[in-house]
CSV table of C-alpha atoms in Angstrom, one decimal:
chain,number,residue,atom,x,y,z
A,1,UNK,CA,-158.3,78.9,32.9
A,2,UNK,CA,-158.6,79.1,29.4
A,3,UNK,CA,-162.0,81.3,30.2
A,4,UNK,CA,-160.2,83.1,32.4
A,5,UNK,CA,-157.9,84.4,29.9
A,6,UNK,CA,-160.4,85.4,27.4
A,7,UNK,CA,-162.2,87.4,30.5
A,8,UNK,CA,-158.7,88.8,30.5
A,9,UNK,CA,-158.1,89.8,27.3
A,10,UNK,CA,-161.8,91.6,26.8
A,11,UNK,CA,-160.9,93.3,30.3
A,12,UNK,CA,-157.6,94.4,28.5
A,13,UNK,CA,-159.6,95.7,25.0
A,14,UNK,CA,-162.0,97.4,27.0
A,15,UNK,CA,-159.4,99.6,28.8
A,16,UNK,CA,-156.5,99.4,25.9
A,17,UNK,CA,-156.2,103.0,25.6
A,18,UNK,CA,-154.9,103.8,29.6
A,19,UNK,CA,-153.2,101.1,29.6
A,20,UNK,CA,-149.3,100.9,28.1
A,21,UNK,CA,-146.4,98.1,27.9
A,22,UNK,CA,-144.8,100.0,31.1
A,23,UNK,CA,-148.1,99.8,33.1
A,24,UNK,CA,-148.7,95.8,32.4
A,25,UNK,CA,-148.4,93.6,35.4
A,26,UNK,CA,-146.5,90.7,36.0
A,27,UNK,CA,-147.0,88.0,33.6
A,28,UNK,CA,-147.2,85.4,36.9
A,29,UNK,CA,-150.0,87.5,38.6
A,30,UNK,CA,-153.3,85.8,39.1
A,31,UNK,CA,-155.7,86.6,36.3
A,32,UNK,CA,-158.4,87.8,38.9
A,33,UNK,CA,-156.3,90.1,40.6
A,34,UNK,CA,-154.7,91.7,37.2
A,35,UNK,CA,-158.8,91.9,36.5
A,36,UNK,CA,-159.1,93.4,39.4
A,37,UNK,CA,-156.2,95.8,39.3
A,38,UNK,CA,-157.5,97.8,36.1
A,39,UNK,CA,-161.3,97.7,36.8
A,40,UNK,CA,-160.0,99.5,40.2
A,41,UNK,CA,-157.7,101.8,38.4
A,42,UNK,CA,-160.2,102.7,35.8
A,43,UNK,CA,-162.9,103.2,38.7
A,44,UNK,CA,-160.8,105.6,40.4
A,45,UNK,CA,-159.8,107.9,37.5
A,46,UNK,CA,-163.3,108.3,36.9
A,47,UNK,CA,-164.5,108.9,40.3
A,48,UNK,CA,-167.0,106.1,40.5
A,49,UNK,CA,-167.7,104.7,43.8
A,50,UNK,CA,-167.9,100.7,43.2
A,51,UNK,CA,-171.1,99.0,44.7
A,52,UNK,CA,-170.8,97.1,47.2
A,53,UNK,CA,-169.4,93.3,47.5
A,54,UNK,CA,-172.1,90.9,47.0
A,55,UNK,CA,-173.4,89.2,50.0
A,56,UNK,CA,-172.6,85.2,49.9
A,57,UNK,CA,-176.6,84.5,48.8
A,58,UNK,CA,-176.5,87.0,46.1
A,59,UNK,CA,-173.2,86.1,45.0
A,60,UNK,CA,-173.9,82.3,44.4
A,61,UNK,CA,-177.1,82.9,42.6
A,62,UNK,CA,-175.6,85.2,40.3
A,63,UNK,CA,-172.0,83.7,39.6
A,64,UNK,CA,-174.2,80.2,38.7
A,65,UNK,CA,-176.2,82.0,36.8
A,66,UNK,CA,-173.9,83.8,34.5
A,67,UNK,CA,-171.2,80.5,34.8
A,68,UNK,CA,-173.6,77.2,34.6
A,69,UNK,CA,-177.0,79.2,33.2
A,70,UNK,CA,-179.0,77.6,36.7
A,71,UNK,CA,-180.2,79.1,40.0
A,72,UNK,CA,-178.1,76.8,42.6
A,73,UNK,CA,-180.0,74.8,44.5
A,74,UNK,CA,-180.7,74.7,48.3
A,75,UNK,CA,-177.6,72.7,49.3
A,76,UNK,CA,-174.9,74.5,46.6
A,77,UNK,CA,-176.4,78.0,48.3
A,78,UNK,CA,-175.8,76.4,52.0
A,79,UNK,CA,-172.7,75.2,51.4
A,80,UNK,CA,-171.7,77.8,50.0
A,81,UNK,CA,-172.5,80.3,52.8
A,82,UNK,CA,-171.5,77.8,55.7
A,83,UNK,CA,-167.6,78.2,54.3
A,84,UNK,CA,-165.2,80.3,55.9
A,85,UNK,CA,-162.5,79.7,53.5
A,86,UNK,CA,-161.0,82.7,52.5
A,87,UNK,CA,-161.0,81.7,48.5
A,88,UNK,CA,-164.5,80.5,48.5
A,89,UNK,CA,-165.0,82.6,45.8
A,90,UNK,CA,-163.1,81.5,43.3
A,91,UNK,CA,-163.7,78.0,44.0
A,92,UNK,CA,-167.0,78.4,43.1
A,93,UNK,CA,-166.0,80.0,40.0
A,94,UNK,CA,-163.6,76.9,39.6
A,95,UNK,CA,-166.1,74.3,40.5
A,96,UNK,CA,-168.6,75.3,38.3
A,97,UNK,CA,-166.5,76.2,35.1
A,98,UNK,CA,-165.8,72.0,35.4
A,99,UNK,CA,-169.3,71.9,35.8
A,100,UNK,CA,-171.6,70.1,32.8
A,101,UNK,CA,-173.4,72.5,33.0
A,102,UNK,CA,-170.9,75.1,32.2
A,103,UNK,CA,-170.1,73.3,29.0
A,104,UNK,CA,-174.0,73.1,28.0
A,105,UNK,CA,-174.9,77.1,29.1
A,106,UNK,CA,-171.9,78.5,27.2
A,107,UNK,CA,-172.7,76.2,24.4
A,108,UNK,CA,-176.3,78.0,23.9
A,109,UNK,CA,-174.8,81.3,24.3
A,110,UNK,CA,-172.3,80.8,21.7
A,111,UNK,CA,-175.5,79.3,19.3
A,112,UNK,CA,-177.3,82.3,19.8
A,113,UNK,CA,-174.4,84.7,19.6
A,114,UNK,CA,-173.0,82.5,16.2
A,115,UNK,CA,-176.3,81.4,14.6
A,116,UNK,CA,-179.3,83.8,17.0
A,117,UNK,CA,-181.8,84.0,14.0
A,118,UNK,CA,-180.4,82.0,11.4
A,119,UNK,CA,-182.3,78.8,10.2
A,120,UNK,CA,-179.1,76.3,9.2
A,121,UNK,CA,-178.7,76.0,12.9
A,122,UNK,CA,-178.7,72.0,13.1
A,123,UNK,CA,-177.7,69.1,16.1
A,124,UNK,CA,-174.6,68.6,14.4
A,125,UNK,CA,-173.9,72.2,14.6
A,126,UNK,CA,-174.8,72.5,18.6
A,127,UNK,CA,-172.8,69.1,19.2
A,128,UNK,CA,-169.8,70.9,17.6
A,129,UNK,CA,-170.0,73.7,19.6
A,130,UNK,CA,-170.6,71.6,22.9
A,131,UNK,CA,-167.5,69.1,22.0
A,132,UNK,CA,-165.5,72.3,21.7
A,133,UNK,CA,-166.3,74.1,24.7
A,134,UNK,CA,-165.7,70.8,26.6
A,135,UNK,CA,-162.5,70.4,25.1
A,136,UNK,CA,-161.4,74.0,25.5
A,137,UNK,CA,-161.1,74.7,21.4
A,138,UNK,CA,-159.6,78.2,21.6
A,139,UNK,CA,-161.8,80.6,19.5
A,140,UNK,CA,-159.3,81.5,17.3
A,141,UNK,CA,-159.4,78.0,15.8
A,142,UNK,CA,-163.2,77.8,16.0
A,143,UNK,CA,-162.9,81.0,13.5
A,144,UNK,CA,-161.0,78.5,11.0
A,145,UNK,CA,-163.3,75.9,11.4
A,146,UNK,CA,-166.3,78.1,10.6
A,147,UNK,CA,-164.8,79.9,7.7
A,148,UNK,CA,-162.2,77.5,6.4
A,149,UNK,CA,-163.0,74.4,7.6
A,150,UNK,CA,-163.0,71.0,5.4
A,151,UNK,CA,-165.8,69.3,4.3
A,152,UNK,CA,-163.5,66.3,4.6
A,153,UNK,CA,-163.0,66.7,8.1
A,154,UNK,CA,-165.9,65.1,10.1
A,155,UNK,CA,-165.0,66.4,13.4
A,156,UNK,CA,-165.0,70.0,12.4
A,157,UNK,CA,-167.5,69.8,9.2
A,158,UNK,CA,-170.7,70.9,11.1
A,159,UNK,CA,-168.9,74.3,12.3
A,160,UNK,CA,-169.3,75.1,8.2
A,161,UNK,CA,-173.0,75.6,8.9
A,162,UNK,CA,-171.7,79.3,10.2
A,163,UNK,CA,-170.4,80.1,6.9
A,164,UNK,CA,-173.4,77.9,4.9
A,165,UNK,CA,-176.2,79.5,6.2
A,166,UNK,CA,-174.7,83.0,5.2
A,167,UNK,CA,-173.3,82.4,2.2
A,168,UNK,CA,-176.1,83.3,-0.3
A,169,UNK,CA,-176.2,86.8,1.2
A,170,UNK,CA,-172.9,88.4,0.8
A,171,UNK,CA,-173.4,91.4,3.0
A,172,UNK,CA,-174.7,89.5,5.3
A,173,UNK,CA,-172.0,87.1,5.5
A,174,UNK,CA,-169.4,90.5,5.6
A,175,UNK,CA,-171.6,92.3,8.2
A,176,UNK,CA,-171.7,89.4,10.7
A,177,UNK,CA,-168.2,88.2,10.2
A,178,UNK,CA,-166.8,91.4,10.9
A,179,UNK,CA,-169.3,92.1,14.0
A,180,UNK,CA,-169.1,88.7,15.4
A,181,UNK,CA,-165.2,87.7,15.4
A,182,UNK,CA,-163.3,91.0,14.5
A,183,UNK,CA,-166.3,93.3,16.9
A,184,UNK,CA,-166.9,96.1,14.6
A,185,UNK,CA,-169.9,97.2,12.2
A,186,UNK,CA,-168.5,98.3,9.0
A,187,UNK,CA,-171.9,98.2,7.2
A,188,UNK,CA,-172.4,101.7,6.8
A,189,UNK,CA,-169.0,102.0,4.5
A,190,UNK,CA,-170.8,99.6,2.3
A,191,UNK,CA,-172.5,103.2,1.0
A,192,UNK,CA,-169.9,105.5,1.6
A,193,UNK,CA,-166.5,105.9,3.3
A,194,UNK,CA,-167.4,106.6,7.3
A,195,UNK,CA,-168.1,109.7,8.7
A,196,UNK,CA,-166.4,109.7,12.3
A,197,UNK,CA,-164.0,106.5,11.9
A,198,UNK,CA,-161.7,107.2,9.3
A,199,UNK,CA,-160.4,103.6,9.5
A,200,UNK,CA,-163.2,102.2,7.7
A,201,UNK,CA,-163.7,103.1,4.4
A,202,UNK,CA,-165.4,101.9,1.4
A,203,UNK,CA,-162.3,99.9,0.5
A,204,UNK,CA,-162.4,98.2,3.6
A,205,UNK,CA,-166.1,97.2,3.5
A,206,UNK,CA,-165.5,95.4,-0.2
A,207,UNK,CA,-161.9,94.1,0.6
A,208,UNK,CA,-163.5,91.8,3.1
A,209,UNK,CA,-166.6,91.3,0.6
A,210,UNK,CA,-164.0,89.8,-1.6
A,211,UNK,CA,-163.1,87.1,0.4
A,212,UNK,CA,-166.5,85.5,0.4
A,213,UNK,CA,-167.6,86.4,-3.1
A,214,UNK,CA,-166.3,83.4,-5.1
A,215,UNK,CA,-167.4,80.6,-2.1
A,216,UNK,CA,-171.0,78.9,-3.3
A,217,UNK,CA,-172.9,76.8,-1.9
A,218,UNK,CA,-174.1,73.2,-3.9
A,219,UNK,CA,-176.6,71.0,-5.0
A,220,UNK,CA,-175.5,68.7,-1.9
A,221,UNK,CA,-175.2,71.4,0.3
A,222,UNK,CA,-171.1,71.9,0.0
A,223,UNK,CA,-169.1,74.4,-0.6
A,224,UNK,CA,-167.1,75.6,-3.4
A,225,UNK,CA,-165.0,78.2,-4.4
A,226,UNK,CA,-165.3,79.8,-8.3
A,227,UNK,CA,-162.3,79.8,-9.9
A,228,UNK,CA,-162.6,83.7,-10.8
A,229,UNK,CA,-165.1,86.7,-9.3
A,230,UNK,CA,-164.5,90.3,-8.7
A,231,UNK,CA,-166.1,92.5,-6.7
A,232,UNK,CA,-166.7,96.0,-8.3
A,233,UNK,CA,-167.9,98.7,-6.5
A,234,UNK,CA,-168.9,102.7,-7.2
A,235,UNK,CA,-167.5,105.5,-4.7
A,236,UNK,CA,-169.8,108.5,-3.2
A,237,UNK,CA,-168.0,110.4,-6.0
A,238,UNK,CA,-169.0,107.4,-9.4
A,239,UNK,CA,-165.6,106.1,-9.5
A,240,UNK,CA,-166.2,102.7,-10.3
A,241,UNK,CA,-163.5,100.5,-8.2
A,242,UNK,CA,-162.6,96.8,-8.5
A,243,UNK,CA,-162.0,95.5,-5.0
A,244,UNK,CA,-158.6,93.9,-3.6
A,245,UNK,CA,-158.6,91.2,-0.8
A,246,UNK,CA,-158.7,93.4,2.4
A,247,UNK,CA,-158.6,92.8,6.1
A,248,UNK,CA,-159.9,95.4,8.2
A,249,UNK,CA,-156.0,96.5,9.2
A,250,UNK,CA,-155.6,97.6,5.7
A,251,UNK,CA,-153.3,94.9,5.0
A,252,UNK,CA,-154.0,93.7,1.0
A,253,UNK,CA,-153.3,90.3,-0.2
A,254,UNK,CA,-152.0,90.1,-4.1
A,255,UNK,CA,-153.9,87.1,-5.8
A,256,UNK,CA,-151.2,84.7,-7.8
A,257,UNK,CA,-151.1,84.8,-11.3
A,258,UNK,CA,-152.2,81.5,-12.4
A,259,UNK,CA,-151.6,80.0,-15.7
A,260,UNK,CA,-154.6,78.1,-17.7
């Protein structure tokens, strides 16, 4: 269920501005039919004509396909078909989501997704991400153990090799943080304010620069944090600007005064 909700929630994002607090559907609704309720609703504002429901064939290839990263075989296709239940459907969605293989596909997509071009990518890395799709890790946790993890903690040390392989490359560590976990591409405001989205500015770009500019990598391949670093920038306009800690809301963080 857990990657039912996340379905869910991108569902939500996707149509966030039609739909408002009064519109939301019971809490207790099944999270296929709330799915289903706004895909409809947004298909018939828009006029589109939805294609037509899978036949049973079709519809087991592709669902194994997208949900275990397989064609089924002869027998999962055939038993499948021969069924007359009338929730067929999403038992095969269940069945294969406790599937191995489920936990093995979704661990490859979220290697490629995470690490897709990067060299640090290691086994200890892969059986990180495996262990935590197995044990349903939410991904808002994952995001701590990749960025703030401890190198003390041996269960979630390997998820540091996100944040290691980056870390010499400062705009690339801002660029792919921000496109990967927040899901926008503030690179542009690295030159200059935006042109079309005023919500990302300059300001924006370096606050979250900031947060990554004191963290080094070591001789033993650790990481550690400087105990001072600014980030100074220059405006379209030459005003030289030192850069607070920024999240992409706006929200600043004050650093504490600390006395040597």
């Amino acid at each position: 269920m857990a990657q039912l909700r996340c379905v869910l929630f991108v569902t939500l994002s996707l149509l966030a501005s039609r739909v408002v607090a009064g519109e939301l559907l019971a809490p207790e609704m099944p999270v296929e039919q709330v799915i289903d309720h706004y895909v409809k609703q947004r298909l018939t504002e828009k006029q589109i004509q939805p294609a037509p429901l899978a036949d049973d064939c079709t519809l087991v290839r592709r669902t194994t396909l997208d949900v275990a990263g397989r064609i089924p075989t002869v027998a999962e296709v055939q038993s499948y078909a021969n069924s007359t239940e009338g929730d067929k459907r999403a038992k095969l969605v269940e069945r294969l989501l406790a599937s191995p293989d489920f936990a093995l596909h979704f661990r490859n997509e979220l290697d490629t997704l995470l690490m897709g071009g990067q060299k640090g990518s290691n086994n200890e890395w892969r059986e990180y991400l495996l262990k935590s799709v197995r044990n349903g890790r939410s991904w808002d946790q994952m995001f701590r153990d990749m960025l703030i993890g401890s190198e003390d903690d041996a269960e979630i040390k390997p998820a540091l090799t996100f944040l290691k392989s980056r870390v010499r490359e400062l705009d690339e560590l801002t660029n792919e943080t921000t496109t990967i976990f927040f899901g926008v591409n503030v690179s542009c405001a690295k030159c200059h304010d935006h042109p079309l989205v005023s919500d990302w500015k300059q300001d924006h770009y370096f606050g979250m620069t900031s947060f990554f500019q004191r963290t080094y990598q070591t001789k033993k391949n650790g990481l550690a944090e400087k105990f001072s670093g600014e980030v100074k920038f220059k405006t379209v306009k030459g005003e030289d600007k030192v850069a607070k800690f920024m999240f992409l809301t706006g929200a600043t963080i004050d650093e504490p005064v600390v006395e040597v």
